[in-house]
């Protein structure tokens, strides 16, 4: 048998039969013959290749592959990035396995008339292209409710379809505004020891006053006022108030 070349992985199993060999040569592939990315749906081919910086013809270098994984991960677009290599006769085939994050594809508001879209978006810290974040979506939900209550819509409700958001990235806030309530007058009944002016100093609810105070009614604040008035009476010795 004349000189021969054998192609294989770093661990090679072989059986030789026939005449003895004077010399057995192994040549391991030293360049990438193919570089592919599997699992890419939203990220462009150009983007992942530019970030990875691994191309056909480059010398095989495990350190550079690890650095490519780190760069792809740092983009924030992927939940996980791994790679596999395969030695072939014509060179090394490397496959990057990508698991993409779902990104926000839309932020919309339905059922709103009191506030415009730009005002509502001020309370949502998510925009198209961001990674889907349920906690941020919930914060936006709470912020919108607070804005409505501040303007007197104490019964306002805001919801969003969380499973749909997590799967498609589409964030749609469904808003039920309710009725706007403004406080024109505050009355106290049964107060003999303290007059209305004295008791008003112990509550946070205020009447509407031109452009300076909206007079918005807030159920939570009103309930807190009840406790504050009760505490005032008890501090003054009216323990059964």
CSV table of N, CA and C in Angstrom, one decimal, residues 37-38 48 52 65-84 95-100:
chain,number,residue,atom,x,y,z
A,37,UNK,N,-26.3,29.0,10.8
A,37,UNK,CA,-27.0,29.5,12.0
A,37,UNK,C,-28.4,28.9,12.0
A,38,UNK,N,-28.7,28.1,13.0
A,38,UNK,CA,-30.0,27.4,13.1
A,38,UNK,C,-30.8,28.0,14.2
A,48,UNK,N,-26.4,38.1,12.3
A,48,UNK,CA,-25.7,37.1,13.1
A,48,UNK,C,-24.3,36.8,12.6
A,52,UNK,N,-21.0,37.3,14.9
A,52,UNK,CA,-20.2,36.1,15.2
A,52,UNK,C,-18.8,36.2,14.7
A,65,UNK,N,-14.6,30.6,18.6
A,65,UNK,CA,-16.0,30.2,18.6
A,65,UNK,C,-16.6,30.6,19.9
A,66,UNK,N,-15.9,30.4,21.0
A,66,UNK,CA,-16.5,30.8,22.3
A,66,UNK,C,-16.7,32.3,22.4
A,67,UNK,N,-15.8,33.1,21.8
A,67,UNK,CA,-16.0,34.5,21.7
A,67,UNK,C,-17.2,34.9,20.9
A,68,UNK,N,-17.4,34.2,19.8
A,68,UNK,CA,-18.6,34.4,19.0
A,68,UNK,C,-19.9,34.2,19.7
A,69,UNK,N,-19.9,33.1,20.5
A,69,UNK,CA,-21.1,32.8,21.4
A,69,UNK,C,-21.3,34.0,22.4
A,70,UNK,N,-20.3,34.5,23.0
A,70,UNK,CA,-20.4,35.5,23.9
A,70,UNK,C,-20.9,36.8,23.3
A,71,UNK,N,-20.4,37.1,22.1
A,71,UNK,CA,-20.9,38.3,21.4
A,71,UNK,C,-22.4,38.2,21.0
A,72,UNK,N,-22.8,37.0,20.5
A,72,UNK,CA,-24.2,36.8,20.1
A,72,UNK,C,-25.1,36.9,21.4
A,73,UNK,N,-24.6,36.4,22.5
A,73,UNK,CA,-25.4,36.4,23.7
A,73,UNK,C,-25.6,37.9,24.2
A,74,UNK,N,-24.5,38.7,24.1
A,74,UNK,CA,-24.6,40.0,24.6
A,74,UNK,C,-25.5,40.9,23.8
A,75,UNK,N,-25.9,40.5,22.6
A,75,UNK,CA,-26.9,41.3,21.9
A,75,UNK,C,-28.2,41.4,22.5
A,76,UNK,N,-28.5,40.4,23.4
A,76,UNK,CA,-29.8,40.4,24.1
A,76,UNK,C,-30.9,39.8,23.3
A,77,UNK,N,-30.6,39.4,22.1
A,77,UNK,CA,-31.6,38.8,21.2
A,77,UNK,C,-31.9,37.3,21.4
A,78,UNK,N,-31.0,36.7,22.2
A,78,UNK,CA,-31.1,35.2,22.3
A,78,UNK,C,-31.1,34.8,23.7
A,79,UNK,N,-32.0,33.8,23.9
A,79,UNK,CA,-32.1,33.1,25.2
A,79,UNK,C,-30.8,32.2,25.4
A,80,UNK,N,-30.4,31.6,24.4
A,80,UNK,CA,-29.2,30.7,24.5
A,80,UNK,C,-28.5,30.7,23.1
A,81,UNK,N,-27.2,30.5,23.2
A,81,UNK,CA,-26.4,30.3,22.0
A,81,UNK,C,-25.4,29.2,22.2
A,82,UNK,N,-25.4,28.2,21.4
A,82,UNK,CA,-24.4,27.1,21.5
A,82,UNK,C,-23.9,26.8,20.1
A,83,UNK,N,-22.9,26.0,20.0
A,83,UNK,CA,-22.4,25.6,18.6
A,83,UNK,C,-22.0,24.1,18.6
A,84,UNK,N,-22.0,23.6,17.4
A,84,UNK,CA,-21.5,22.2,17.2
A,84,UNK,C,-20.6,22.2,16.0
A,95,UNK,N,-22.0,24.7,13.3
A,95,UNK,CA,-23.4,25.1,13.3
A,95,UNK,C,-23.6,25.8,14.6
A,96,UNK,N,-24.1,27.1,14.6
A,96,UNK,CA,-24.5,27.8,15.8
A,96,UNK,C,-26.0,27.6,16.0
A,97,UNK,N,-26.3,27.1,17.2
A,97,UNK,CA,-27.7,26.8,17.5
A,97,UNK,C,-28.3,28.0,18.3
A,98,UNK,N,-29.2,28.7,17.8
A,98,UNK,CA,-29.7,29.9,18.4
A,98,UNK,C,-31.2,29.7,18.9
A,99,UNK,N,-31.4,30.2,20.1
A,99,UNK,CA,-32.8,30.2,20.6
A,99,UNK,C,-33.1,31.7,20.9
A,100,UNK,N,-33.9,32.3,20.0
A,100,UNK,CA,-34.2,33.7,20.0
A,100,UNK,C,-35.2,34.1,21.1
